[in-house]
PDB file of C-alpha atoms in Angstrom:
ATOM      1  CA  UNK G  19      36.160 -54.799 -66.896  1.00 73.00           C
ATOM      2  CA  UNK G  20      34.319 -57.825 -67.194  1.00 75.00           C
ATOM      3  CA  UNK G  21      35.964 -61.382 -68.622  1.00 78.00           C
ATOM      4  CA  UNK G  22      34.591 -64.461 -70.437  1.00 84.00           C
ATOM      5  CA  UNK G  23      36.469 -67.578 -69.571  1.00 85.00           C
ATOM      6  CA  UNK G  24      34.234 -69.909 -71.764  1.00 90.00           C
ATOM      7  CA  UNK G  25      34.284 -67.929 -74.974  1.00 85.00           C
ATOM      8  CA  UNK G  26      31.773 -65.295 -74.580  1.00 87.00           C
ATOM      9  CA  UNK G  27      29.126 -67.212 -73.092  1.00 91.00           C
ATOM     10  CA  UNK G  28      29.542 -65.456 -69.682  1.00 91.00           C
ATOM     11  CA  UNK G  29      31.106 -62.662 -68.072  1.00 90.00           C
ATOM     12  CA  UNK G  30      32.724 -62.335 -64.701  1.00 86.00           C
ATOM     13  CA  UNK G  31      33.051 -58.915 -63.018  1.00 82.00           C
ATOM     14  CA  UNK G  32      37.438 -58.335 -63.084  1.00 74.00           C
ATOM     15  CA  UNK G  33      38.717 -55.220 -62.717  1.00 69.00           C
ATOM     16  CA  UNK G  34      36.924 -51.265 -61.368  1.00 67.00           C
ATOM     17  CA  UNK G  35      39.112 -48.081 -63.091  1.00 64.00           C
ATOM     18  CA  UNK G  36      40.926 -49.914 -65.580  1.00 67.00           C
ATOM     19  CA  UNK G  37      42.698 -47.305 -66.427  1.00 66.00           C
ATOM     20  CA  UNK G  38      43.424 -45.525 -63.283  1.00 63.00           C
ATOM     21  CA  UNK G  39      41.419 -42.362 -63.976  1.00 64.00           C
ATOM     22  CA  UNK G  40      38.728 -43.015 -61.718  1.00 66.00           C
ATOM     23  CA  UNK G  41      40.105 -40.022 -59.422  1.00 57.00           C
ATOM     24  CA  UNK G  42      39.482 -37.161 -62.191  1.00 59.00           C
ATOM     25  CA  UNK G  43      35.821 -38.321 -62.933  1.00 59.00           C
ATOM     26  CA  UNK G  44      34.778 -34.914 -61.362  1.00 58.00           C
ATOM     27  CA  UNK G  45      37.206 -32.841 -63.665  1.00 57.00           C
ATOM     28  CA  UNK G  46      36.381 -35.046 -66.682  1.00 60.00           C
ATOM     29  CA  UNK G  47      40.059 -35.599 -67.427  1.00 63.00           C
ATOM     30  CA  UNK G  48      38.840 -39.497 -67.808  1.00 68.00           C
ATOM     31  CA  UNK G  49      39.609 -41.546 -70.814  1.00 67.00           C
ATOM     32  CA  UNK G  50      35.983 -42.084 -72.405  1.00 69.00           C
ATOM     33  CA  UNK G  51      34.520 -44.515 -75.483  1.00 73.00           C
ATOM     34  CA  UNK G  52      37.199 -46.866 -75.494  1.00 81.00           C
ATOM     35  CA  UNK G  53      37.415 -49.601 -78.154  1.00 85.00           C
ATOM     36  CA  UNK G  54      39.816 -52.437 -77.918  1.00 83.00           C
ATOM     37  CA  UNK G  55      41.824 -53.686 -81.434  1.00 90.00           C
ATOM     38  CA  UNK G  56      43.286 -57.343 -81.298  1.00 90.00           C
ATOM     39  CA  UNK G  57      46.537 -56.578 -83.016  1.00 90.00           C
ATOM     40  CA  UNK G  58      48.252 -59.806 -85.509  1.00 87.00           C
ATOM     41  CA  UNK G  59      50.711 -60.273 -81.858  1.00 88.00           C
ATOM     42  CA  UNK G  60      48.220 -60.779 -80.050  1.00 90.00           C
ATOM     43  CA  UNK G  61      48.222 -57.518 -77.777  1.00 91.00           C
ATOM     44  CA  UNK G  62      45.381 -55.178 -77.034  1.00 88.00           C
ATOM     45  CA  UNK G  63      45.435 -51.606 -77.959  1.00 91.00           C
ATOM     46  CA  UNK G  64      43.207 -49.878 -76.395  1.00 86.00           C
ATOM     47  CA  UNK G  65      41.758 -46.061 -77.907  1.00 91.00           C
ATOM     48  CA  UNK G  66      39.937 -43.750 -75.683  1.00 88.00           C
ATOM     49  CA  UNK G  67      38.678 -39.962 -76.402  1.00 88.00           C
ATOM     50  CA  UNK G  68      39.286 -37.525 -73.524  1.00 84.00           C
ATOM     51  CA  UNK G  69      37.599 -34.066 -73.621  1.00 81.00           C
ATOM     52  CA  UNK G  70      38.805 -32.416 -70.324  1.00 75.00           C
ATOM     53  CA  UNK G  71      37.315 -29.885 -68.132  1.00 74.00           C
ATOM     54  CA  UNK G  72      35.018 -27.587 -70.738  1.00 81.00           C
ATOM     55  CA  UNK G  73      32.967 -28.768 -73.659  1.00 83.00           C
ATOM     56  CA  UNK G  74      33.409 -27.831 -77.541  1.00 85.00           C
ATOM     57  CA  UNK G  75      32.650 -23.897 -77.924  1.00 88.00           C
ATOM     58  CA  UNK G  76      33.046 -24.103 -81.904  1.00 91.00           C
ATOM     59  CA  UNK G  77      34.821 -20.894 -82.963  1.00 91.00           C
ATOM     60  CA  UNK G  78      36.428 -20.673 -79.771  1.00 91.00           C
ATOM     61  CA  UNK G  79      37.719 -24.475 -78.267  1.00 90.00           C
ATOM     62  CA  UNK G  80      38.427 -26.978 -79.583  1.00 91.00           C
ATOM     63  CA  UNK G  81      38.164 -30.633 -77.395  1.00 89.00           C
ATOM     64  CA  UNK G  82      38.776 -34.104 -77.927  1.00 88.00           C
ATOM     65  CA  UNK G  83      42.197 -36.162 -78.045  1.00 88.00           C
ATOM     66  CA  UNK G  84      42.466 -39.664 -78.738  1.00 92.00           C
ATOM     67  CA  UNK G  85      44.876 -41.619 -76.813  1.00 90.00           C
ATOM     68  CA  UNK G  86      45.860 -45.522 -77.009  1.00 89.00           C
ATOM     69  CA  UNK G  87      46.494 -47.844 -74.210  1.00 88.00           C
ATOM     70  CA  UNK G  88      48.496 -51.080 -74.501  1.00 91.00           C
ATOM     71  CA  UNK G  89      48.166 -55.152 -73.047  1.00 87.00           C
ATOM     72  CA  UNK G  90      49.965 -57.669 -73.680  1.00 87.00           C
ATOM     73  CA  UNK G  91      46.314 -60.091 -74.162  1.00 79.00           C
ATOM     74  CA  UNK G  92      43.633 -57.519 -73.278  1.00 75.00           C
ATOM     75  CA  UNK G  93      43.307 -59.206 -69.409  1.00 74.00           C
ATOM     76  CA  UNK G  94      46.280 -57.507 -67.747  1.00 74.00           C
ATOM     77  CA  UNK G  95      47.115 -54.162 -67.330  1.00 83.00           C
ATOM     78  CA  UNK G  96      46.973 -51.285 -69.846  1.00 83.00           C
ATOM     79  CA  UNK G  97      49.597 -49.211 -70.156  1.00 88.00           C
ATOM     80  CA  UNK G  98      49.365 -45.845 -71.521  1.00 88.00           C
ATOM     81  CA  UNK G  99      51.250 -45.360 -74.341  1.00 89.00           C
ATOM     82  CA  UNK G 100      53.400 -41.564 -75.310  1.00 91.00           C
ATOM     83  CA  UNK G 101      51.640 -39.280 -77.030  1.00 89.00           C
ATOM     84  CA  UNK G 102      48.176 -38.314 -78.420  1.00 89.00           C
ATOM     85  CA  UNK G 103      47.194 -40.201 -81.510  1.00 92.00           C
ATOM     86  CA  UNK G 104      44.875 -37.885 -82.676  1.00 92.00           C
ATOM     87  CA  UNK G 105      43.344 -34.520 -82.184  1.00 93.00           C
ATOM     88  CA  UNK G 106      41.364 -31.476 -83.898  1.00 93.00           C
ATOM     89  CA  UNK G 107      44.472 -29.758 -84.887  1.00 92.00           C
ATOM     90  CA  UNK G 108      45.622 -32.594 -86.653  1.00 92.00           C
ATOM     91  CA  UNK G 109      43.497 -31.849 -89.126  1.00 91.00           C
ATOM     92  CA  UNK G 110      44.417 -28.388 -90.280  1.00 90.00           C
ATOM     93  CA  UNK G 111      42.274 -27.855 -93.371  1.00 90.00           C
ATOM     94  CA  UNK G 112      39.664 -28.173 -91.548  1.00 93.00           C
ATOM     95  CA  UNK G 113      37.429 -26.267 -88.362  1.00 95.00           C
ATOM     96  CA  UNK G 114      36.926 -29.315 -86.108  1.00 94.00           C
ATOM     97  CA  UNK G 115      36.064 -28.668 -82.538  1.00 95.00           C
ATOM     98  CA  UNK G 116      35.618 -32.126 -80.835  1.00 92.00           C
ATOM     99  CA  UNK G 117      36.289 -35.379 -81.668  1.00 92.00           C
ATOM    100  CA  UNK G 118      34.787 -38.610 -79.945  1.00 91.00           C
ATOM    101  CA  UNK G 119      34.166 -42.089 -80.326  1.00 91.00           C
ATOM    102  CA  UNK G 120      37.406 -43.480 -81.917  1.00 93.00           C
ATOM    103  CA  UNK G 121      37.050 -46.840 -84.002  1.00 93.00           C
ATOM    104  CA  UNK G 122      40.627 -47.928 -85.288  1.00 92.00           C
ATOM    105  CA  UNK G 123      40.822 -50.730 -87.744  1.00 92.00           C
ATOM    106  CA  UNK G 124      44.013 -52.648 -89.424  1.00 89.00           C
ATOM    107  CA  UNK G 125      44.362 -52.201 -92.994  1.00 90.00           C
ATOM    108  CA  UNK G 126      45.208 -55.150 -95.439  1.00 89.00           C
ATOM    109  CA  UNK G 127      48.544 -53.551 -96.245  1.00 88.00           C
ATOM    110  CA  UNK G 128      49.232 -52.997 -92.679  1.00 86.00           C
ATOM    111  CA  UNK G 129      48.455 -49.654 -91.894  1.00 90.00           C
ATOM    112  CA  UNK G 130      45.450 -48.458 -89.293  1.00 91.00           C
ATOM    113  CA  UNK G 131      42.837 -46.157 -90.317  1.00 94.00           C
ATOM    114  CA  UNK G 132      41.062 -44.118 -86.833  1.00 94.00           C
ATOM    115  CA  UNK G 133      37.451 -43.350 -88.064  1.00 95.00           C
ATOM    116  CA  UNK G 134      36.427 -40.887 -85.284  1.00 93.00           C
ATOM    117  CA  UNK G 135      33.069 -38.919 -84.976  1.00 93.00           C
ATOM    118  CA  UNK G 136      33.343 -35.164 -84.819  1.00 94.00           C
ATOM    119  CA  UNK G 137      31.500 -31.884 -84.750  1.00 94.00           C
ATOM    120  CA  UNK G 138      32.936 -29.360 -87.683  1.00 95.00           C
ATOM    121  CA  UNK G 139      32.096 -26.062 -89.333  1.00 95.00           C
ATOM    122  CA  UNK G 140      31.985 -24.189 -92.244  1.00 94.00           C
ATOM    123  CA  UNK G 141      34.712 -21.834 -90.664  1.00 95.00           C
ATOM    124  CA  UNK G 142      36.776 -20.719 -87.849  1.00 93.00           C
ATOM    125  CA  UNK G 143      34.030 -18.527 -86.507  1.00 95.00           C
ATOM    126  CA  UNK G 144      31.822 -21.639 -85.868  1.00 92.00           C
ATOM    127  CA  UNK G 145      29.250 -21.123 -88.475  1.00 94.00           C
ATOM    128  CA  UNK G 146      27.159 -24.277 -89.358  1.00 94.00           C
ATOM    129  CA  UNK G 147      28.136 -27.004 -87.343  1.00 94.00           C
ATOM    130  CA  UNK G 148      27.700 -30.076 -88.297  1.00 94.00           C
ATOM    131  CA  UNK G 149      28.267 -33.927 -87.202  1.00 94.00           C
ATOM    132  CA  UNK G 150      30.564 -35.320 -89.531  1.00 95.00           C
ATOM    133  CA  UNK G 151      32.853 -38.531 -89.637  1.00 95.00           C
ATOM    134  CA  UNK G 152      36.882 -37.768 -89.833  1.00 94.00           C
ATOM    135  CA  UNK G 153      39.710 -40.355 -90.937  1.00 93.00           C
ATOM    136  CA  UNK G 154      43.415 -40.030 -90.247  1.00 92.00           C
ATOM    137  CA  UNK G 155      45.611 -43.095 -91.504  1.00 92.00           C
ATOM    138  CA  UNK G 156      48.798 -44.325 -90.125  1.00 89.00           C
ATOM    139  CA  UNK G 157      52.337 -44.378 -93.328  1.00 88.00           C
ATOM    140  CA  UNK G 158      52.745 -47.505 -94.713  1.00 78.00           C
ATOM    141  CA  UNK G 159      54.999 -49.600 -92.331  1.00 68.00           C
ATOM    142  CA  UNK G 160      58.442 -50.652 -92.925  1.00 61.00           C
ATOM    143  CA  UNK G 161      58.390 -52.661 -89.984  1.00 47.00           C
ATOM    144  CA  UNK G 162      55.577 -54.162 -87.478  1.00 45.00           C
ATOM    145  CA  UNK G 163      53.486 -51.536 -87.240  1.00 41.00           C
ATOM    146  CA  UNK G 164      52.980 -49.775 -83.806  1.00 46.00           C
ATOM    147  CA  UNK G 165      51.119 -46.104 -82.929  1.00 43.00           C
ATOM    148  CA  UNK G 166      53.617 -43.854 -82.072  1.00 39.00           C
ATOM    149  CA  UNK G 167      52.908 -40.374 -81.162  1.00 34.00           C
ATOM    150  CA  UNK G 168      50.370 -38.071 -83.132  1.00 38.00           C
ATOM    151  CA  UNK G 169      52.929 -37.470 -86.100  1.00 34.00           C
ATOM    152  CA  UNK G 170      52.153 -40.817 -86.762  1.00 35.00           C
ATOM    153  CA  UNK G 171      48.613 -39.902 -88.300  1.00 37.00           C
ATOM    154  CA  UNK G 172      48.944 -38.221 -91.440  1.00 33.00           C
ATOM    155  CA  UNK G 173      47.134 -35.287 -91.610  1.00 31.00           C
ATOM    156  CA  UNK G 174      44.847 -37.476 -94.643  1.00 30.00           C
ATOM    157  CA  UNK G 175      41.383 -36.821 -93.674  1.00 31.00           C
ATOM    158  CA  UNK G 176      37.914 -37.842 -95.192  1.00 31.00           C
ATOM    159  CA  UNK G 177      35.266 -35.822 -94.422  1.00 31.00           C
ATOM    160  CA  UNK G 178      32.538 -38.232 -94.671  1.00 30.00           C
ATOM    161  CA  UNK G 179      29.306 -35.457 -93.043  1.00 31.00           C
ATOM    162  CA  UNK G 180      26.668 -37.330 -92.223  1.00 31.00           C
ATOM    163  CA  UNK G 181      23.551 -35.619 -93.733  1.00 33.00           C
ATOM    164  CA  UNK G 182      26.161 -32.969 -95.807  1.00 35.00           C
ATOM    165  CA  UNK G 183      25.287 -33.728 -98.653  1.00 31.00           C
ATOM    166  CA  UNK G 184      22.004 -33.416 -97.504  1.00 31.00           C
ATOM    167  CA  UNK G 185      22.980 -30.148 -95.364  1.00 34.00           C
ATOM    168  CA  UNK G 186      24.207 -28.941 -98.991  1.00 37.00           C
ATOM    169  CA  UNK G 187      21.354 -29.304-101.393  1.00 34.00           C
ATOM    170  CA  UNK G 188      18.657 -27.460 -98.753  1.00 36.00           C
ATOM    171  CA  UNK G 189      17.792 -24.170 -99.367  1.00 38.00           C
ATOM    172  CA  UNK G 190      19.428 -21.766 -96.917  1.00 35.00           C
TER     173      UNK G 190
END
């Protein structure tokens, strides 16, 4: 981790395995493409993608689970938090096999919406896959809202494909 002390105008080296998964590098059990959200309290959440061991075999595994990490001003420690926030079975209608690159942002009304690139087919088989763009948003709060475990993320997802419609209209 690197901080700025003068607003961005310089960076000083900080902190090596952040968040203390440095030993399973080898095993890829590692918490990869992390992206920081300043939440309205001023903490740091933290979202990361890990894909484990084995890549995506579409029609066979499935990879990918987005997990959040928690400081109290982005410069301390992260702590993980319970629970996965998101993963490819969360979305049941549809044949996802990974899911990477997590970008969270804070709706007006309070709720977060987790944008997250993915790889999906036509069926469970694996026929044409495809890189596509999933959403999953968080219920409207009652209270300050917080990411609890994976229930939290309704199972409300946008298939946005990039290129589908595209994909569609060729001839096959």
């Amino acid at each position: 981790r690197a901080i700025s002390g003068d607003g961005g105008n310089t960076f000083v080296f900080d902190q090596a395995n952040l968040l203390g998964d440095e030993g399973y590098k080898d095993c890829k059990w590692i918490h990869w493409d992390p992206r920081a959200l300043l939440l309205n309290d001023g903490r740091v959440r933290l979202f990361t993608m890990v894909q484990g061991p084995q890549p995506a075999h579409p029609g066979n595994r499935a990879v990918g689970t987005v997990y959040s990490f928690i400081s109290e001003d982005g410069t301390g420690e992260f702590s993980l938090e319970a629970g996965a926030r998101l993963q490819p079975s969360d979305f049941s209608d549809l044949h996802l096999w990974s899911l990477h690159d997590p970008w969270v942002i804070e709706l007006p009304d309070g709720r977060f919406r987790m944008y997250v690139a993915a790889k999906a087919t036509d069926d469970a088989e694996g026929n044409n896959l495809r890189s596509v763009i999933v959403s999953a948003t968080t219920p409207h709060p009652t209270t300050v809202p917080t990411l609890e475990p994976a229930a939290l993320f309704s199972q409300l997802a946008a298939l946005l494909a990039l290129g589908s419609l595209a994909l569609r209209s060729r001839p096959r």
